[in-house]
mmCIF file of C-alpha atoms in Angstrom:
data_model
loop_
_atom_site.group_PDB
_atom_site.id
_atom_site.type_symbol
_atom_site.label_atom_id
_atom_site.label_comp_id
_atom_site.label_asym_id
_atom_site.label_seq_id
_atom_site.Cartn_x
_atom_site.Cartn_y
_atom_site.Cartn_z
ATOM 1 C CA SER S 1 144.448 120.200 47.740
ATOM 2 C CA GLY S 2 143.770 117.517 50.359
ATOM 3 C CA SER S 3 144.713 113.903 50.853
ATOM 4 C CA GLU S 4 143.292 110.582 49.890
ATOM 5 C CA VAL S 5 143.808 107.184 51.508
ATOM 6 C CA ALA S 6 144.886 104.769 48.817
ATOM 7 C CA ARG S 7 145.091 101.707 51.031
ATOM 8 C CA ILE S 8 145.757 100.525 54.565
ATOM 9 C CA GLU S 9 148.835 98.389 54.960
ATOM 10 C CA GLN S 10 149.308 96.282 58.072
ATOM 11 C CA LEU S 11 152.796 95.786 59.431
ATOM 12 C CA ARG S 12 153.274 92.622 61.473
ATOM 13 C CA ASP S 13 156.363 91.465 63.282
ATOM 14 C CA LEU S 14 156.642 87.680 62.988
ATOM 15 C CA ALA S 15 158.961 87.447 66.003
ATOM 16 C CA ILE S 16 156.497 89.343 68.194
ATOM 17 C CA ASP S 17 153.573 87.222 66.994
ATOM 18 C CA GLN S 18 155.517 84.050 67.789
ATOM 19 C CA ALA S 19 156.531 85.379 71.216
ATOM 20 C CA ILE S 20 152.910 86.175 72.053
ATOM 21 C CA THR S 21 151.820 82.722 70.918
ATOM 22 C CA SER S 22 154.492 81.043 73.048
ATOM 23 C CA GLU S 23 153.634 83.161 76.089
ATOM 24 C CA LYS S 24 149.955 82.293 75.805
ATOM 25 C CA SER S 25 150.847 78.591 75.780
ATOM 26 C CA VAL S 26 152.868 78.895 78.996
ATOM 27 C CA THR S 27 150.238 81.077 80.671
ATOM 28 C CA LYS S 28 147.434 78.632 79.889
ATOM 29 C CA TYR S 29 149.553 75.752 81.226
ATOM 30 C CA LEU S 30 149.984 77.549 84.549
ATOM 31 C CA GLU S 31 146.313 78.569 84.764
ATOM 32 C CA VAL S 32 144.980 75.064 84.136
ATOM 33 C CA LYS S 33 147.507 73.469 86.475
ATOM 34 C CA GLN S 34 146.653 75.913 89.257
ATOM 35 C CA ARG S 35 142.929 75.297 88.831
ATOM 36 C CA HIS S 36 143.307 71.542 89.199
ATOM 37 C CA LEU S 37 145.751 71.901 92.096
ATOM 38 C CA ARG S 38 143.027 73.779 93.957
ATOM 39 C CA ARG S 39 140.686 70.865 93.274
ATOM 40 C CA ALA S 40 143.304 68.468 94.656
ATOM 41 C CA GLU S 41 143.639 70.650 97.768
ATOM 42 C CA ALA S 42 139.899 70.472 98.231
ATOM 43 C CA SER S 43 140.068 66.682 98.033
ATOM 44 C CA LEU S 44 142.621 66.688 100.838
ATOM 45 C CA GLY S 45 140.307 68.864 102.874
ATOM 46 C CA GLN S 46 142.983 71.496 103.398
ATOM 47 C CA ALA S 47 141.216 74.095 101.286
ATOM 48 C CA LEU S 48 137.474 74.036 100.765
ATOM 49 C CA ASP S 49 136.308 74.563 97.187
ATOM 50 C CA ARG S 50 132.520 74.530 97.432
ATOM 51 C CA GLN S 51 132.152 74.364 93.659
ATOM 52 C CA SER S 52 134.001 71.067 93.405
ATOM 53 C CA ILE S 53 132.738 69.317 96.558
ATOM 54 C CA ASP S 54 129.141 68.215 96.755
ATOM 55 C CA ALA S 55 127.099 68.988 99.820
ATOM 56 C CA GLY S 56 126.417 65.343 100.530
ATOM 57 C CA GLU S 57 129.811 64.598 101.983
ATOM 58 C CA SER S 58 131.221 67.804 103.388
ATOM 59 C CA TYR S 59 134.775 67.875 104.638
ATOM 60 C CA GLY S 60 134.084 70.674 107.034
ATOM 61 C CA SER S 61 137.263 71.853 108.714
ATOM 62 C CA TYR S 62 138.660 68.353 109.196
ATOM 63 C CA GLY S 63 141.495 67.679 106.779
ATOM 64 C CA VAL S 64 144.352 65.191 106.676
ATOM 65 C CA ALA S 65 146.635 67.577 108.569
ATOM 66 C CA GLU S 66 144.048 68.006 111.325
ATOM 67 C CA GLY S 67 143.614 64.236 111.480
ATOM 68 C CA LEU S 68 147.336 63.613 111.909
ATOM 69 C CA THR S 69 147.593 66.340 114.529
ATOM 70 C CA GLY S 70 144.688 64.885 116.472
ATOM 71 C CA LEU S 71 146.108 61.349 116.337
ATOM 72 C CA PHE S 72 149.578 62.401 117.498
ATOM 73 C CA SER S 73 148.043 64.480 120.271
ATOM 74 C CA SER S 74 146.037 61.506 121.517
ATOM 75 C CA PHE S 75 149.189 59.333 121.461
ATOM 76 C CA GLN S 76 150.972 61.914 123.600
ATOM 77 C CA SER S 77 148.093 61.941 126.058
ATOM 78 C CA LEU S 78 148.129 58.145 126.184
ATOM 79 C CA SER S 79 151.888 58.048 126.801
ATOM 80 C CA ALA S 80 151.374 60.324 129.796
ATOM 81 C CA ASN S 81 148.596 58.097 131.137
ATOM 82 C CA PRO S 82 149.043 54.618 129.574
ATOM 83 C CA THR S 83 146.545 52.862 131.840
ATOM 84 C CA SER S 84 143.676 55.203 131.026
ATOM 85 C CA THR S 85 140.849 53.471 129.169
ATOM 86 C CA ALA S 86 139.508 56.829 128.008
ATOM 87 C CA GLU S 87 142.848 57.802 126.444
ATOM 88 C CA ARG S 88 143.051 54.449 124.667
ATOM 89 C CA GLN S 89 139.567 54.893 123.273
ATOM 90 C CA THR S 90 140.506 58.373 122.079
ATOM 91 C CA VAL S 91 143.502 56.962 120.197
ATOM 92 C CA VAL S 92 141.342 54.303 118.548
ATOM 93 C CA PHE S 93 138.676 56.873 117.673
ATOM 94 C CA ASN S 94 141.179 59.314 116.147
ATOM 95 C CA ALA S 95 142.927 56.537 114.239
ATOM 96 C CA GLN S 96 139.626 55.342 112.762
ATOM 97 C CA LYS S 97 138.607 58.898 111.951
ATOM 98 C CA LEU S 98 141.883 59.503 110.104
ATOM 99 C CA THR S 99 141.577 56.179 108.265
ATOM 100 C CA ASP S 100 138.079 57.069 107.107
ATOM 101 C CA LYS S 101 139.335 60.462 105.992
ATOM 102 C CA MET S 102 142.222 58.931 104.035
ATOM 103 C CA ASN S 103 139.829 56.561 102.268
ATOM 104 C CA ILE S 104 137.579 59.463 101.315
ATOM 105 C CA VAL S 105 140.574 61.459 100.097
ATOM 106 C CA ASP S 106 141.839 58.592 97.957
ATOM 107 C CA ARG S 107 138.420 58.076 96.398
ATOM 108 C CA ARG S 108 138.041 61.763 95.638
ATOM 109 C CA LEU S 109 141.541 61.964 94.175
ATOM 110 C CA SER S 110 140.740 58.933 92.035
ATOM 111 C CA ASP S 111 137.546 60.622 90.819
ATOM 112 C CA LEU S 112 139.502 63.796 90.046
ATOM 113 C CA GLN S 113 142.096 61.779 88.162
ATOM 114 C CA SER S 114 139.369 60.150 86.068
ATOM 115 C CA SER S 115 137.738 63.509 85.408
ATOM 116 C CA ILE S 116 141.013 64.978 84.165
ATOM 117 C CA ASN S 117 141.606 61.892 82.030
ATOM 118 C CA ASP S 118 138.217 62.416 80.356
ATOM 119 C CA GLU S 119 139.052 66.083 79.834
ATOM 120 C CA GLU S 120 142.248 65.033 78.067
ATOM 121 C CA ASP S 121 140.147 63.085 75.547
ATOM 122 C CA TYR S 122 137.935 66.118 74.937
ATOM 123 C CA GLU S 123 140.879 68.459 74.406
ATOM 124 C CA ILE S 124 142.280 66.254 71.634
ATOM 125 C CA ASP S 125 139.203 67.023 69.541
ATOM 126 C CA ASN S 126 139.752 70.711 70.279
ATOM 127 C CA VAL S 127 143.335 70.541 69.004
ATOM 128 C CA ASN S 128 142.213 69.122 65.666
ATOM 129 C CA ALA S 129 139.449 71.720 65.373
ATOM 130 C CA LYS S 130 141.916 74.552 66.037
ATOM 131 C CA LEU S 131 144.390 73.119 63.527
ATOM 132 C CA GLU S 132 141.661 73.078 60.903
ATOM 133 C CA SER S 133 140.737 76.671 61.747
ATOM 134 C CA VAL S 134 144.343 77.829 61.344
ATOM 135 C CA ALA S 135 144.666 76.043 57.997
ATOM 136 C CA ILE S 136 141.428 77.575 56.697
ATOM 137 C CA HIS S 137 142.523 81.082 57.678
ATOM 138 C CA ALA S 138 146.008 80.561 56.235
ATOM 139 C CA ALA S 139 144.568 79.444 52.897
ATOM 140 C CA SER S 140 142.163 82.399 52.924
ATOM 141 C CA VAL S 141 145.057 84.793 53.484
ATOM 142 C CA GLY S 142 146.880 83.392 50.473
ATOM 143 C CA ASN S 143 143.834 83.478 48.204
ATOM 144 C CA THR S 144 142.794 86.978 49.267
ATOM 145 C CA GLU S 145 146.265 88.463 48.871
ATOM 146 C CA ILE S 146 146.548 87.052 45.352
ATOM 147 C CA VAL S 147 143.339 88.836 44.338
ATOM 148 C CA GLU S 148 143.233 91.941 46.528
ATOM 149 C CA GLY S 149 146.835 92.389 47.623
ATOM 150 C CA ALA S 150 146.042 92.599 51.360
ATOM 151 C CA ALA S 151 144.193 90.447 53.876
ATOM 152 C CA ASN S 152 144.630 92.330 57.140
ATOM 153 C CA GLU S 153 141.476 91.123 58.889
ATOM 154 C CA ILE S 154 142.041 87.520 57.858
ATOM 155 C CA ARG S 155 145.645 87.682 59.100
ATOM 156 C CA ASP S 156 144.365 88.949 62.438
ATOM 157 C CA ALA S 157 141.916 86.041 62.560
ATOM 158 C CA MET S 158 144.684 83.588 61.664
ATOM 159 C CA GLN S 159 146.909 84.929 64.446
ATOM 160 C CA ALA S 160 144.008 84.615 66.898
ATOM 161 C CA ALA S 161 143.486 81.010 65.771
ATOM 162 C CA LEU S 162 147.188 80.277 66.302
ATOM 163 C CA GLU S 163 146.994 81.731 69.801
ATOM 164 C CA ASP S 164 143.919 79.607 70.562
ATOM 165 C CA LEU S 165 145.804 76.509 69.378
ATOM 166 C CA SER S 166 148.859 77.412 71.452
ATOM 167 C CA GLU S 167 146.720 77.549 74.590
ATOM 168 C CA LEU S 168 146.094 73.837 74.079
ATOM 169 C CA VAL S 169 149.552 72.643 72.952
ATOM 170 C CA ASN S 170 152.986 74.108 72.288
ATOM 171 C CA ILE S 171 153.461 75.013 68.636
ATOM 172 C CA THR S 172 156.061 76.468 66.297
ATOM 173 C CA THR S 173 155.467 78.050 62.901
ATOM 174 C CA THR S 174 157.449 78.712 59.733
ATOM 175 C CA THR S 175 156.677 80.445 56.439
ATOM 176 C CA ASN S 176 158.171 79.679 53.046
ATOM 177 C CA GLU S 177 159.316 82.184 50.422
ATOM 178 C CA ASP S 178 155.740 82.589 49.215
ATOM 179 C CA GLY S 179 154.532 83.366 52.729
ATOM 180 C CA LYS S 180 152.717 80.058 53.131
ATOM 181 C CA LEU S 181 152.382 78.840 56.709
ATOM 182 C CA SER S 182 153.505 75.567 58.260
ATOM 183 C CA VAL S 183 152.578 74.650 61.837
ATOM 184 C CA PHE S 184 154.256 72.100 64.095
ATOM 185 C CA VAL S 185 152.797 70.680 67.310
ATOM 186 C CA ASP S 186 155.706 69.685 69.539
ATOM 187 C CA GLY S 187 157.842 69.320 66.411
ATOM 188 C CA HIS S 188 155.278 67.255 64.482
ATOM 189 C CA GLU S 189 154.164 68.949 61.260
ATOM 190 C CA MET S 190 150.398 69.361 61.125
ATOM 191 C CA ILE S 191 149.982 72.168 58.572
ATOM 192 C CA THR S 192 152.194 72.361 55.481
ATOM 193 C CA ASP S 193 152.117 75.421 53.207
ATOM 194 C CA ASN S 194 148.624 76.504 54.352
ATOM 195 C CA ALA S 195 147.176 72.974 54.089
ATOM 196 C CA MET S 196 146.294 70.701 57.018
ATOM 197 C CA THR S 197 148.428 67.615 56.465
ATOM 198 C CA GLY S 198 148.341 66.048 59.920
ATOM 199 C CA SER S 199 146.240 65.688 63.037
ATOM 200 C CA VAL S 200 146.389 64.291 66.541
ATOM 201 C CA LYS S 201 144.615 61.289 68.015
ATOM 202 C CA LEU S 202 143.878 59.690 71.362
ATOM 203 C CA HIS S 203 146.422 57.251 72.762
ATOM 204 C CA THR S 204 145.394 55.248 75.827
ATOM 205 C CA ASP S 205 148.090 53.373 77.730
ATOM 206 C CA SER S 206 147.775 50.068 79.596
ATOM 207 C CA ASP S 207 146.626 51.906 82.747
ATOM 208 C CA GLY S 208 143.789 53.606 80.890
ATOM 209 C CA MET S 209 145.475 57.011 80.883
ATOM 210 C CA ASN S 210 144.856 59.205 77.829
ATOM 211 C CA PHE S 211 147.598 60.965 75.894
ATOM 212 C CA ILE S 212 147.825 62.915 72.651
ATOM 213 C CA ALA S 213 149.627 61.296 69.720
ATOM 214 C CA ASP S 214 150.528 62.011 66.095
ATOM 215 C CA ASN S 215 147.729 60.505 64.004
ATOM 216 C CA ARG S 216 150.139 59.359 61.292
ATOM 217 C CA THR S 217 152.959 57.822 63.306
ATOM 218 C CA GLY S 218 151.152 57.018 66.548
ATOM 219 C CA GLU S 219 153.992 58.651 68.490
ATOM 220 C CA VAL S 220 152.899 60.170 71.794
ATOM 221 C CA LEU S 221 153.726 63.876 71.870
ATOM 222 C CA ALA S 222 156.069 65.076 74.614
ATOM 223 C CA LEU S 223 154.288 68.379 75.141
ATOM 224 C CA GLN S 224 156.032 71.294 76.843
ATOM 225 C CA SER S 225 153.181 73.715 77.576
ATOM 226 C CA GLY S 226 149.494 74.377 77.020
ATOM 227 C CA SER S 227 146.405 73.093 78.806
ATOM 228 C CA VAL S 228 146.814 69.507 77.567
ATOM 229 C CA LYS S 229 150.288 69.330 79.128
ATOM 230 C CA ALA S 230 148.928 70.781 82.377
ATOM 231 C CA LEU S 231 146.244 68.091 82.550
ATOM 232 C CA ILE S 232 148.833 65.344 82.097
ATOM 233 C CA ASP S 233 151.190 66.810 84.707
ATOM 234 C CA VAL S 234 148.474 67.157 87.345
ATOM 235 C CA ARG S 235 146.922 63.750 86.620
ATOM 236 C CA ASP S 236 150.156 61.741 86.512
ATOM 237 C CA GLY S 237 152.283 63.902 88.795
ATOM 238 C CA VAL S 238 150.626 65.764 91.646
ATOM 239 C CA ILE S 239 147.510 63.629 92.071
ATOM 240 C CA GLN S 240 149.281 60.304 91.642
ATOM 241 C CA ASP S 241 151.948 61.373 94.157
ATOM 242 C CA LEU S 242 149.232 62.235 96.673
ATOM 243 C CA ARG S 243 147.572 58.854 96.172
ATOM 244 C CA ASP S 244 150.876 57.004 96.520
#
């Protein structure tokens, strides 16, 4: 009597795996965007992030909002006593102080924009590396299952690689009748039947801003989620709006 384990069979739900992958892409987008928004706040001087502001040019507690409040207050005082030399000097002082602050803010926002732009370049290399990792694992799954009939650990590693990729860019996946994997980045096919058939490349526009593009067609990808999309949205949206 007794029992014997013949084999361990792993049951995976493709829909659940895809849902997890999609959720990770959205979550990473929000995390990266929030992190850079805090850096933008620090540049405005409204929230002090000591890790992103050097000690050589401290904002202290004086932000743009405080500068505007101080200037309007001095105008009110001057309107109540328009002949006062002291009140006039206070207006001039507060106006100059706010101007200096705005110049500092614009420079720091410009530096942040450049930093994010450089990060965009770096992330493009990461996307290609993750695509290659997924393709390698997918091929290993196919080869192992032909010989051994199961490749549970490799499938787990492949799913982890897909989730890592999705944290960078939004992806979709399909499998053919033989179970071979195809991966699409924003609708552009990068892996076909377990083989890496495409990649992404750097595209720099006339303003020097970096974007991610299909290496074959040169088409800039209109990403929907992931850290790369977050970088673009903060760089070209929030920060540019603040500078304008």
